CSV table of C-alpha atoms in Angstrom, one decimal:
chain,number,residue,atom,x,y,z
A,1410,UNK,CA,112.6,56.7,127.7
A,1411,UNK,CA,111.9,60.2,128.7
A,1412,UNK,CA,108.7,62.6,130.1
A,1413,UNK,CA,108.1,65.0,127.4
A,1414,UNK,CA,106.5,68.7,127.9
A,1415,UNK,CA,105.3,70.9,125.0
A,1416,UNK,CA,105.7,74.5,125.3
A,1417,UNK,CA,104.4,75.7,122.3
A,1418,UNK,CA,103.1,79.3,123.0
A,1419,UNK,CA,104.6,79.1,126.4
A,1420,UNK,CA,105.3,82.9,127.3
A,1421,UNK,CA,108.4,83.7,128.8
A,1422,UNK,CA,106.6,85.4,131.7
A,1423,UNK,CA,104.7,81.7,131.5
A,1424,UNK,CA,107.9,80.3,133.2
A,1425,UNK,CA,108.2,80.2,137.4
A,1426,UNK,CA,110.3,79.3,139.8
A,1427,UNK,CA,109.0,79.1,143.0
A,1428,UNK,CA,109.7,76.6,146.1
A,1429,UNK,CA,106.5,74.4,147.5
A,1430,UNK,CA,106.4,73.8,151.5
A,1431,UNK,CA,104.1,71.2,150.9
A,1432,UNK,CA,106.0,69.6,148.3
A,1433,UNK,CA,109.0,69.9,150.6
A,1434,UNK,CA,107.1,68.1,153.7
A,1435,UNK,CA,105.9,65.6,150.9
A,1436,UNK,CA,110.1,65.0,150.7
A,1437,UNK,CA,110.1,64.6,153.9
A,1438,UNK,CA,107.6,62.3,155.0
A,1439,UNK,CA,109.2,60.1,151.6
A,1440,UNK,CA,113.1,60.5,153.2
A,1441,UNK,CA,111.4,59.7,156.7
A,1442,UNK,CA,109.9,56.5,155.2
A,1443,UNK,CA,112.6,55.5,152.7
A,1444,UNK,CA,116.1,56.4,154.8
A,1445,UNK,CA,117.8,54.3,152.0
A,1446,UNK,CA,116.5,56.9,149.2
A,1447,UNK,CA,118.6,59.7,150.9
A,1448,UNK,CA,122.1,58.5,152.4
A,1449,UNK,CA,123.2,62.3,153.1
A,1450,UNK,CA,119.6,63.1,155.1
A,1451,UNK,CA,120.4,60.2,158.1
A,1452,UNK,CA,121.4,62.4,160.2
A,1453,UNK,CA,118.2,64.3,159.8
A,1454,UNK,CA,115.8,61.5,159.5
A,1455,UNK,CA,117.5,59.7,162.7
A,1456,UNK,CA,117.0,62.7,165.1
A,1457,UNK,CA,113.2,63.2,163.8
A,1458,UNK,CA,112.5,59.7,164.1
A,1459,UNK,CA,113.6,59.6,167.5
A,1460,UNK,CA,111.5,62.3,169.0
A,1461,UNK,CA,108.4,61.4,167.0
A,1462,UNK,CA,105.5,60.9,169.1
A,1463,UNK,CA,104.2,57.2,168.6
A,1464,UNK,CA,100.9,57.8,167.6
A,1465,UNK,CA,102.0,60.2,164.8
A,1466,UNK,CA,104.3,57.6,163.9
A,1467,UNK,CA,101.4,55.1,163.3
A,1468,UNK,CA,99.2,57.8,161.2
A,1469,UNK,CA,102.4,58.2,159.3
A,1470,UNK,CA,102.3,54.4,158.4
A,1471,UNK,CA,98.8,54.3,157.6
A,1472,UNK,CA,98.5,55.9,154.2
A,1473,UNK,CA,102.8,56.2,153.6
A,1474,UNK,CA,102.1,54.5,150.0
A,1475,UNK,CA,100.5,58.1,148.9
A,1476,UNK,CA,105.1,59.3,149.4
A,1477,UNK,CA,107.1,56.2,149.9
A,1478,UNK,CA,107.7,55.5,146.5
A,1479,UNK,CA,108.3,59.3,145.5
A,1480,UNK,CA,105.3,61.3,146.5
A,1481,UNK,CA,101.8,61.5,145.3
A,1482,UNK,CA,100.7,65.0,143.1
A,1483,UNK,CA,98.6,65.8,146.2
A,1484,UNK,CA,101.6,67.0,147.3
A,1485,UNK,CA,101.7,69.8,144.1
A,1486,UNK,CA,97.7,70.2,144.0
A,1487,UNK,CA,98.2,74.2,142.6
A,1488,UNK,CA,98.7,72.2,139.5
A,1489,UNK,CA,94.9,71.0,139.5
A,1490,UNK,CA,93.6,74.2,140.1
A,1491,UNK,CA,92.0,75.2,136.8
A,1492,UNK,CA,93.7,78.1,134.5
A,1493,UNK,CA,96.8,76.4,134.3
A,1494,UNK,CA,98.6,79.8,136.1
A,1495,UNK,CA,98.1,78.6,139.9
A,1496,UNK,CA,101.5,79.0,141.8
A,1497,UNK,CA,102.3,77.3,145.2
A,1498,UNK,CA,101.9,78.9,148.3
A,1499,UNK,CA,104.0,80.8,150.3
A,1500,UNK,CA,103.0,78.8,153.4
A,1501,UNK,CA,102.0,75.2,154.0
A,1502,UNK,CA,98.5,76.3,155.0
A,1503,UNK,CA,97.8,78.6,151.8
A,1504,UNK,CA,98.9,75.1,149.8
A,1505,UNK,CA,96.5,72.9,151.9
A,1506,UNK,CA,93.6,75.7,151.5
A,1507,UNK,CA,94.5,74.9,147.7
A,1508,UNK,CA,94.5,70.6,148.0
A,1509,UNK,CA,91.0,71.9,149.5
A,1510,UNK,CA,90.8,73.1,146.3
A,1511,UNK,CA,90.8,70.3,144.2
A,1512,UNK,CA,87.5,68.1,143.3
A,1513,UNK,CA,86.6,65.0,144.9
A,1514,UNK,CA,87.0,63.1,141.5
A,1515,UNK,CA,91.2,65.0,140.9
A,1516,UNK,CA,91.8,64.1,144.9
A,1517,UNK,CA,90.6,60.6,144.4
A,1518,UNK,CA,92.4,59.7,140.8
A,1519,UNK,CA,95.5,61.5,142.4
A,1520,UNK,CA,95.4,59.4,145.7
A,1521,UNK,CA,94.2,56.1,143.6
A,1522,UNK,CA,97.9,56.3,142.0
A,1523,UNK,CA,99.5,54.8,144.9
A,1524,UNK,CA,97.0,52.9,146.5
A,1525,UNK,CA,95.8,50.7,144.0
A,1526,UNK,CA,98.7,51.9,141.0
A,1527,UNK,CA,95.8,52.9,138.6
A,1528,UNK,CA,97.3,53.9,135.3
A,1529,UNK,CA,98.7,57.3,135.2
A,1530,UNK,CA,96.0,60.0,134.2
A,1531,UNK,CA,94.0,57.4,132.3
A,1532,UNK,CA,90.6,56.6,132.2
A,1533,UNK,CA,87.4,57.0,133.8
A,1534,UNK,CA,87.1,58.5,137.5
A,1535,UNK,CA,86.2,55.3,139.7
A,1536,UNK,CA,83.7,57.6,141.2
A,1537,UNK,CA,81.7,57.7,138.0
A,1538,UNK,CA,82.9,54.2,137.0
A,1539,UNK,CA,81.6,51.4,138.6
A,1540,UNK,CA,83.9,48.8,136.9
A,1541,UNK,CA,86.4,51.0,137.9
A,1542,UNK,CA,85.4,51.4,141.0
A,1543,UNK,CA,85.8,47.8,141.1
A,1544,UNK,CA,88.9,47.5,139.4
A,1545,UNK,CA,90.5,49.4,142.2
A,1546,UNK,CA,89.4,48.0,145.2
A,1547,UNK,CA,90.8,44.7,143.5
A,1548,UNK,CA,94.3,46.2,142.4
A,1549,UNK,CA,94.1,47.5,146.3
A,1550,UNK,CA,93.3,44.4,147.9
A,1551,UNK,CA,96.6,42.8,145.9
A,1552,UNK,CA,98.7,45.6,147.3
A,1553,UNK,CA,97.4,44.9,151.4
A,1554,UNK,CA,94.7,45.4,153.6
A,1555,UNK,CA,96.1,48.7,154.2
A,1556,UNK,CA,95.4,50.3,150.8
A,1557,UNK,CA,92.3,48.3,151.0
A,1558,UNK,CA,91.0,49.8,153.8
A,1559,UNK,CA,92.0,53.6,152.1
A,1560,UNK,CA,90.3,52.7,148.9
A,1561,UNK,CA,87.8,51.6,150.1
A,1562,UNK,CA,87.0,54.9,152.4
A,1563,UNK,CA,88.2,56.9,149.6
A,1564,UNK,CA,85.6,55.5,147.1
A,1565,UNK,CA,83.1,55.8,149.9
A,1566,UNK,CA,84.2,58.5,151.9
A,1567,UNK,CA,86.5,61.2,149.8
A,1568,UNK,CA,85.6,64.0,152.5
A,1569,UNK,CA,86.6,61.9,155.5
A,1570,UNK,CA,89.5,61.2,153.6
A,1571,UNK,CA,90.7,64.6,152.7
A,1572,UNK,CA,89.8,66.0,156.5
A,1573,UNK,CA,92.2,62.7,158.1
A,1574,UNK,CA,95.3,64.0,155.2
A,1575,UNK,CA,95.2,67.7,156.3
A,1576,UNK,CA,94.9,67.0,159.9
A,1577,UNK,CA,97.9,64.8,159.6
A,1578,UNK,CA,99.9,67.1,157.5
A,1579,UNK,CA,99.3,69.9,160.3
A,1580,UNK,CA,100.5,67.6,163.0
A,1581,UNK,CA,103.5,66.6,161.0
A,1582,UNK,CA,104.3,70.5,160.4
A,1583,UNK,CA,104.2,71.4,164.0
A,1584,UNK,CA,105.7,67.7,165.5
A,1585,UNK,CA,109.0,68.5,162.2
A,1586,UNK,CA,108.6,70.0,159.5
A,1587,UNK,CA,108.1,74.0,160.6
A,1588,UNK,CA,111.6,73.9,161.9
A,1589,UNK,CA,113.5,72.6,158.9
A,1590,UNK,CA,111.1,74.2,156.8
A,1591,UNK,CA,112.6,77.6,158.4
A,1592,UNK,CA,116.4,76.4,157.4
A,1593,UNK,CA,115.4,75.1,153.8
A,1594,UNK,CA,113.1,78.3,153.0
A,1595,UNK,CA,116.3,80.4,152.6
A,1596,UNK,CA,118.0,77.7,150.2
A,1597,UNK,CA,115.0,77.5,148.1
A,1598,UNK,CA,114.2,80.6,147.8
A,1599,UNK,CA,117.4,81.9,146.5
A,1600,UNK,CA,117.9,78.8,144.3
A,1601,UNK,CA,114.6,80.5,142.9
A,1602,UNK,CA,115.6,83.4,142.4
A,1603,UNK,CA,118.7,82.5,140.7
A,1604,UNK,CA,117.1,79.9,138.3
A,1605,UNK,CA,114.8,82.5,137.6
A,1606,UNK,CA,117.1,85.3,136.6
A,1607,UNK,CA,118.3,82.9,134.5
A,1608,UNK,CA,115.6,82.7,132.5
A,1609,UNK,CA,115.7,86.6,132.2
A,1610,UNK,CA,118.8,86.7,131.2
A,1611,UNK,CA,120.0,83.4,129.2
A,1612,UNK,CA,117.1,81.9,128.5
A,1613,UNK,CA,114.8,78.7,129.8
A,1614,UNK,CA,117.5,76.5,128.2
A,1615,UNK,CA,120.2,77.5,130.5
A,1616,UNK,CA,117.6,77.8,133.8
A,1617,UNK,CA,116.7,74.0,132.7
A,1618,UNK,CA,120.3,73.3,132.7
A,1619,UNK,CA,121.4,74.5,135.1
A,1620,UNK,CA,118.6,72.6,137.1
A,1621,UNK,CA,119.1,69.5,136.0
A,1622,UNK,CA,121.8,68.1,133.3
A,1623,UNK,CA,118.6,65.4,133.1
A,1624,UNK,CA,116.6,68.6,131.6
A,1625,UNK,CA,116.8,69.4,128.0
A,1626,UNK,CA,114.8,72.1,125.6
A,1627,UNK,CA,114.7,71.8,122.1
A,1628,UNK,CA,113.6,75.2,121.2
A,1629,UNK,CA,112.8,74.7,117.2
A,1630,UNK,CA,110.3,71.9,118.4
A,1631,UNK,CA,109.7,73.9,121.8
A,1632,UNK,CA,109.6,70.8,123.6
A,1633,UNK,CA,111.1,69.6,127.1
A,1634,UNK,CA,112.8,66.1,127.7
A,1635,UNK,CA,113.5,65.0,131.1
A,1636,UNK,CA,115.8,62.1,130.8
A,1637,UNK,CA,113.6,59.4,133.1
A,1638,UNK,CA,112.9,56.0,132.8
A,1639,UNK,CA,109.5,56.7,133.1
A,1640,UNK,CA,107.5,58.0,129.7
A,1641,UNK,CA,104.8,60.3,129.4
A,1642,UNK,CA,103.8,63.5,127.5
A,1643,UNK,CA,102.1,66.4,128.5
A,1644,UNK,CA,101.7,70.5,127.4
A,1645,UNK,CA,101.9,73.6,129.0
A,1646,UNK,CA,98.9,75.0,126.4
A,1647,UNK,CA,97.5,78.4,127.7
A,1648,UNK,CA,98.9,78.0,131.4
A,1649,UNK,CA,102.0,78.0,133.3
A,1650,UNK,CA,105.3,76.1,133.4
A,1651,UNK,CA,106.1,75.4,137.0
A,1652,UNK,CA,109.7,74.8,138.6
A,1653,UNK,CA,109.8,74.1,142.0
A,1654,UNK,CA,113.2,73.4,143.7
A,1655,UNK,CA,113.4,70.4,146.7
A,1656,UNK,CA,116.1,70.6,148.9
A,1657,UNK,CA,115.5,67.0,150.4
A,1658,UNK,CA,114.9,65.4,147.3
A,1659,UNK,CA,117.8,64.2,145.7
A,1660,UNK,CA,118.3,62.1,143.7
A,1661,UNK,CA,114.6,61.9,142.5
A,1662,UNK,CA,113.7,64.5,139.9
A,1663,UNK,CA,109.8,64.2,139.4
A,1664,UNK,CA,107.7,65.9,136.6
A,1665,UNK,CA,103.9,65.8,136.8
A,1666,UNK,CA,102.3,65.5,133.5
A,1667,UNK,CA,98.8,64.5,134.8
A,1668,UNK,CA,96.1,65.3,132.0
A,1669,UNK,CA,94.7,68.2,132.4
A,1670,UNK,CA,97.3,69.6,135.3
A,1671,UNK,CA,99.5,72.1,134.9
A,1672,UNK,CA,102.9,70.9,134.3
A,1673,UNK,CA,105.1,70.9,136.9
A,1674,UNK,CA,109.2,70.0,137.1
A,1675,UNK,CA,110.1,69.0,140.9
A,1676,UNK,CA,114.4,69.4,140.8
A,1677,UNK,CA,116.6,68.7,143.4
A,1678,UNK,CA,118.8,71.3,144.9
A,1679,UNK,CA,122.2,71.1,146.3
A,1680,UNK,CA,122.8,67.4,144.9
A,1681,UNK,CA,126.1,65.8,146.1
A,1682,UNK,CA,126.7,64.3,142.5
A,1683,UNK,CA,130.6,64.9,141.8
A,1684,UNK,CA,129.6,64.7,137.4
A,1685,UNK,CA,126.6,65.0,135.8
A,1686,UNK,CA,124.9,62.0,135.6
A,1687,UNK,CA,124.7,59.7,132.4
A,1688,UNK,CA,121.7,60.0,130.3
A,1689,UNK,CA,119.6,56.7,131.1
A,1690,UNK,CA,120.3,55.3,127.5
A,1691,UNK,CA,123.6,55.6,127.9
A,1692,UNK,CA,123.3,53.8,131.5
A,1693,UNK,CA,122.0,51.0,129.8
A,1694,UNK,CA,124.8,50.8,127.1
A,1695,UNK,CA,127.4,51.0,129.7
A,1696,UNK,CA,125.8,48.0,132.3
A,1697,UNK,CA,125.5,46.3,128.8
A,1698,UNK,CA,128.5,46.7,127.8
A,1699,UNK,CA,129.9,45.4,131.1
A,1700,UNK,CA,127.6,41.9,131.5
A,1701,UNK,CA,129.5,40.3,129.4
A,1702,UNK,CA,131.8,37.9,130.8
A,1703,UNK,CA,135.2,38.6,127.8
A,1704,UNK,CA,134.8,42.2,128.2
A,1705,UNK,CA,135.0,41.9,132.1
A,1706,UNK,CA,138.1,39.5,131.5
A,1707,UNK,CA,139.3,42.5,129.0
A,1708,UNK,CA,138.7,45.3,131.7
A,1709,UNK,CA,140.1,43.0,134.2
A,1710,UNK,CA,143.2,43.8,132.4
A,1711,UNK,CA,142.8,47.0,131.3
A,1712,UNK,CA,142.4,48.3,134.8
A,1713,UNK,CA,146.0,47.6,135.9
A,1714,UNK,CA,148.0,49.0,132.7
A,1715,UNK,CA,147.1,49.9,129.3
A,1716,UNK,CA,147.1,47.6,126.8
A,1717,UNK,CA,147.3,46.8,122.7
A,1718,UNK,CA,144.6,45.1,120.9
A,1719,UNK,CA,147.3,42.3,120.2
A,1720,UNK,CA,148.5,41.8,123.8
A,1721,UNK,CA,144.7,41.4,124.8
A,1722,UNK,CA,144.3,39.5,122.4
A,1723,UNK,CA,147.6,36.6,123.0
A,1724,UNK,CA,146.5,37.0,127.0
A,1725,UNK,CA,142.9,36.2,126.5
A,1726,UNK,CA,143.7,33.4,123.7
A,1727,UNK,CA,141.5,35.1,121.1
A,1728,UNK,CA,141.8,36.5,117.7
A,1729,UNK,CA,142.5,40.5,117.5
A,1730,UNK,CA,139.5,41.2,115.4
A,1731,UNK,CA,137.3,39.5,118.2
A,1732,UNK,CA,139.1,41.4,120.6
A,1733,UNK,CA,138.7,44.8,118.4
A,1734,UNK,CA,134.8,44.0,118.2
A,1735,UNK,CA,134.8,43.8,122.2
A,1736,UNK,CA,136.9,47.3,122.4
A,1737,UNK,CA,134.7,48.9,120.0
A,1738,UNK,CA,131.3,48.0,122.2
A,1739,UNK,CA,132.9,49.5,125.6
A,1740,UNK,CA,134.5,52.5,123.5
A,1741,UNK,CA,131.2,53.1,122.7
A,1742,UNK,CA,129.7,53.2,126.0
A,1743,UNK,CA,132.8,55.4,127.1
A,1744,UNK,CA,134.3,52.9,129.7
A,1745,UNK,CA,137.8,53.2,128.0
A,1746,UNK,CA,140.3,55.5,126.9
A,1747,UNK,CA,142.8,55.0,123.7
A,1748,UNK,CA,145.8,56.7,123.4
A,1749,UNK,CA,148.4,56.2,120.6
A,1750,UNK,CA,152.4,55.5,121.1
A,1751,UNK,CA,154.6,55.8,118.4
A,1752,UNK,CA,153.2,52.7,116.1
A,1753,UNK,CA,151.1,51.4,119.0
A,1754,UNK,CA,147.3,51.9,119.9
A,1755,UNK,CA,147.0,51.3,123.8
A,1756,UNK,CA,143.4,51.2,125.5
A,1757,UNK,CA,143.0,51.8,129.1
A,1758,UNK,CA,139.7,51.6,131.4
A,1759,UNK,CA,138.2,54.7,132.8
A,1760,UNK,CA,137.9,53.6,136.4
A,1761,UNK,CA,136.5,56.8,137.1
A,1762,UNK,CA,133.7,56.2,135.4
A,1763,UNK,CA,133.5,52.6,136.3
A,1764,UNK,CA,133.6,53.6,140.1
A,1765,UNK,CA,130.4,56.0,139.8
A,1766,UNK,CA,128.3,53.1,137.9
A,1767,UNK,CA,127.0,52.1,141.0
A,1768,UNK,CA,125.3,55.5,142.4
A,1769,UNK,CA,124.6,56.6,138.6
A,1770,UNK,CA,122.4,53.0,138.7
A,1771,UNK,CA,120.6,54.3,141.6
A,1772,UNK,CA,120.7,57.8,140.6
A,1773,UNK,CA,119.1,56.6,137.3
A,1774,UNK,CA,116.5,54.4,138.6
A,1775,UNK,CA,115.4,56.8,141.5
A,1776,UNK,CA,115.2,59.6,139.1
């Protein structure tokens, strides 16, 4: 499972780093609404929650579907602007002039994401649709009266809609987000401009890299995989590839691959991951490897001393080929280490890795 993005063509000029404000608030209103998400921002999210004015907070409730989950694209809306070479804004307001920008129909399929969970890109606009038009007011109504009420006003009402977001993103900038927006500015702006001398000088492999260890490039197919558990496709075709650095992010690393958008790769800056993470395929093979109940028994063992295949095998009462079929299945998903004495093979688990399983789980799944 992975989001992949051709580059075919792509010119190295084609490639830009550049940090969002209004992807950054999106982070923030998403950390502010899912604490649990982002352990190292408490401290941050406790001391804005407790000097937000009430009525704010309510506003911030009423449509929090469009960035509790991650964050909707209207939160990255240079990449509907048509060309394919739109770059964020050096200030939140230049970005909302652009989410002005954007057509009733992109606004309304972008929003409809969230509040209804439309299919990604797919299909006909529900504004020129009538059965889906209906479709989503049904899919809403499932979801709560809440993203009811917003599809409904958004199907009716897309101005109104657009005029109640900006106003609230304004009074969120000037209630929070101006002020840390003037620490994180500096950190993403030099994150930037490093990623993008990178590309200058070792190539978009080692800027992607160096990103993310989530972030390949296969050059002879010039193609992009983003290890996610999410799968999509999309190309960068005459227009831009976009890189824009989150501070408040981790651990979620978000690519947009709407049809017809410009790609855009949202990385997290300043992660406290001690290793790069597994891939997600190899997360699988390791909680696989680990769900079944002889091989716990085995690591059980193999997590006080280090053991032979025939010890394992008199202490668990089994045969040493059954034993040497278990070995081989958590070998392969690298939860042991072998080591030879003299005539003797001993296996020993990694508790290393075992020990970050946990927050590479929730690293994987809130990728």
């Amino acid at each position: 499972m992975s989001v992949r993005i051709d580059i075919a063509g792509l010119r190295p000029e084609g490639v830009a780093v550049v940090p969002s404000p209004l992807a950054e608030l999106g982070m923030a209103l998403h950390a502010l609404s899912e604490p649990g998400h982002h352990p190292g921002l408490q401290g941050w999210v406790t001391g804005v929650t407790a000097r937000l004015d009430p009525h704010l907070a309510d506003r911030m409730c009423d449509a929090d579907f469009l960035w509790r989950s991650t964050f909707s694209d209207l939160f990255l809306p240079y990449a509907g602007i048509p060309g394919g070479t739109a770059l964020p804004g050096a200030t939140l307001a230049e970005e909302l002039d652009l989410l002005d920008k954007l057509t009733d129909r992109q606004f309304v399929d972008a929003a409809l994401e969230f509040s209804c969970a439309l299919p990604y890109g797919r299909g006909p606009s529900p504004l020129v649709d009538a059965e889906m038009g209906r479709l989503s007011l049904e899919l809403a109504a499932a979801r709560g009266p809440r993203q009811e009420r917003f599809t409904e006003l958004l199907l009716t009402d897309p101005p109104k809609i657009r005029a109640w977001l900006r106003q609230f993103l304004q009074d969120c900038d000037e209630a929070f987000f101006a002020e840390a927006w003037s620490r994180l500015r500096h950190q993403l702006t030099a994150d930037a401009r490093h990623k993008t001398d990178l590309v200058r000088r070792k190539g978009l492999a080692e800027a992607l890299a160096a990103a993310s260890p989530a972030i390949t490039l296969d050059e002879a197919a010039a193609e992009i995989t983003v290890d996610k558990l999410s799968v999509g496709r999309t190309t960068t075709g005459d227009g831009n590839l976009l890189l824009v650095p989150t501070s408040l992010g981790w651990p979620h690393l978000a690519v947009l691959y709407r049809p017809g958008w410009q790609p855009v790769v949202h990385y997290p800056v300043g992660s406290p991951e001690l290793a790069a993470p597994p891939s997600v395929d190899q997360l699988a093979l390791r909680l696989t490897a680990l769900s079944h109940p002889v091989r716990m028994r085995i690591c059980r063992y193999l997590a006080r001393s280090a053991h032979t295949t025939s010890e394992l095998a008199q202490s668990l009462g089994m045969t040493a080929p059954e034993i040497s079929r278990h070995l081989g299945v958590l070998k392969k998903a690298d939860l042991i280490t072998t080591r030879r004495r003299g005539r003797y093979v001993q296996h020993q688990l990694d508790i290393a890795v075992v020990a970050r399983l946990g927050s590479d789980f929730l690293e994987g799944i809130l990728r």
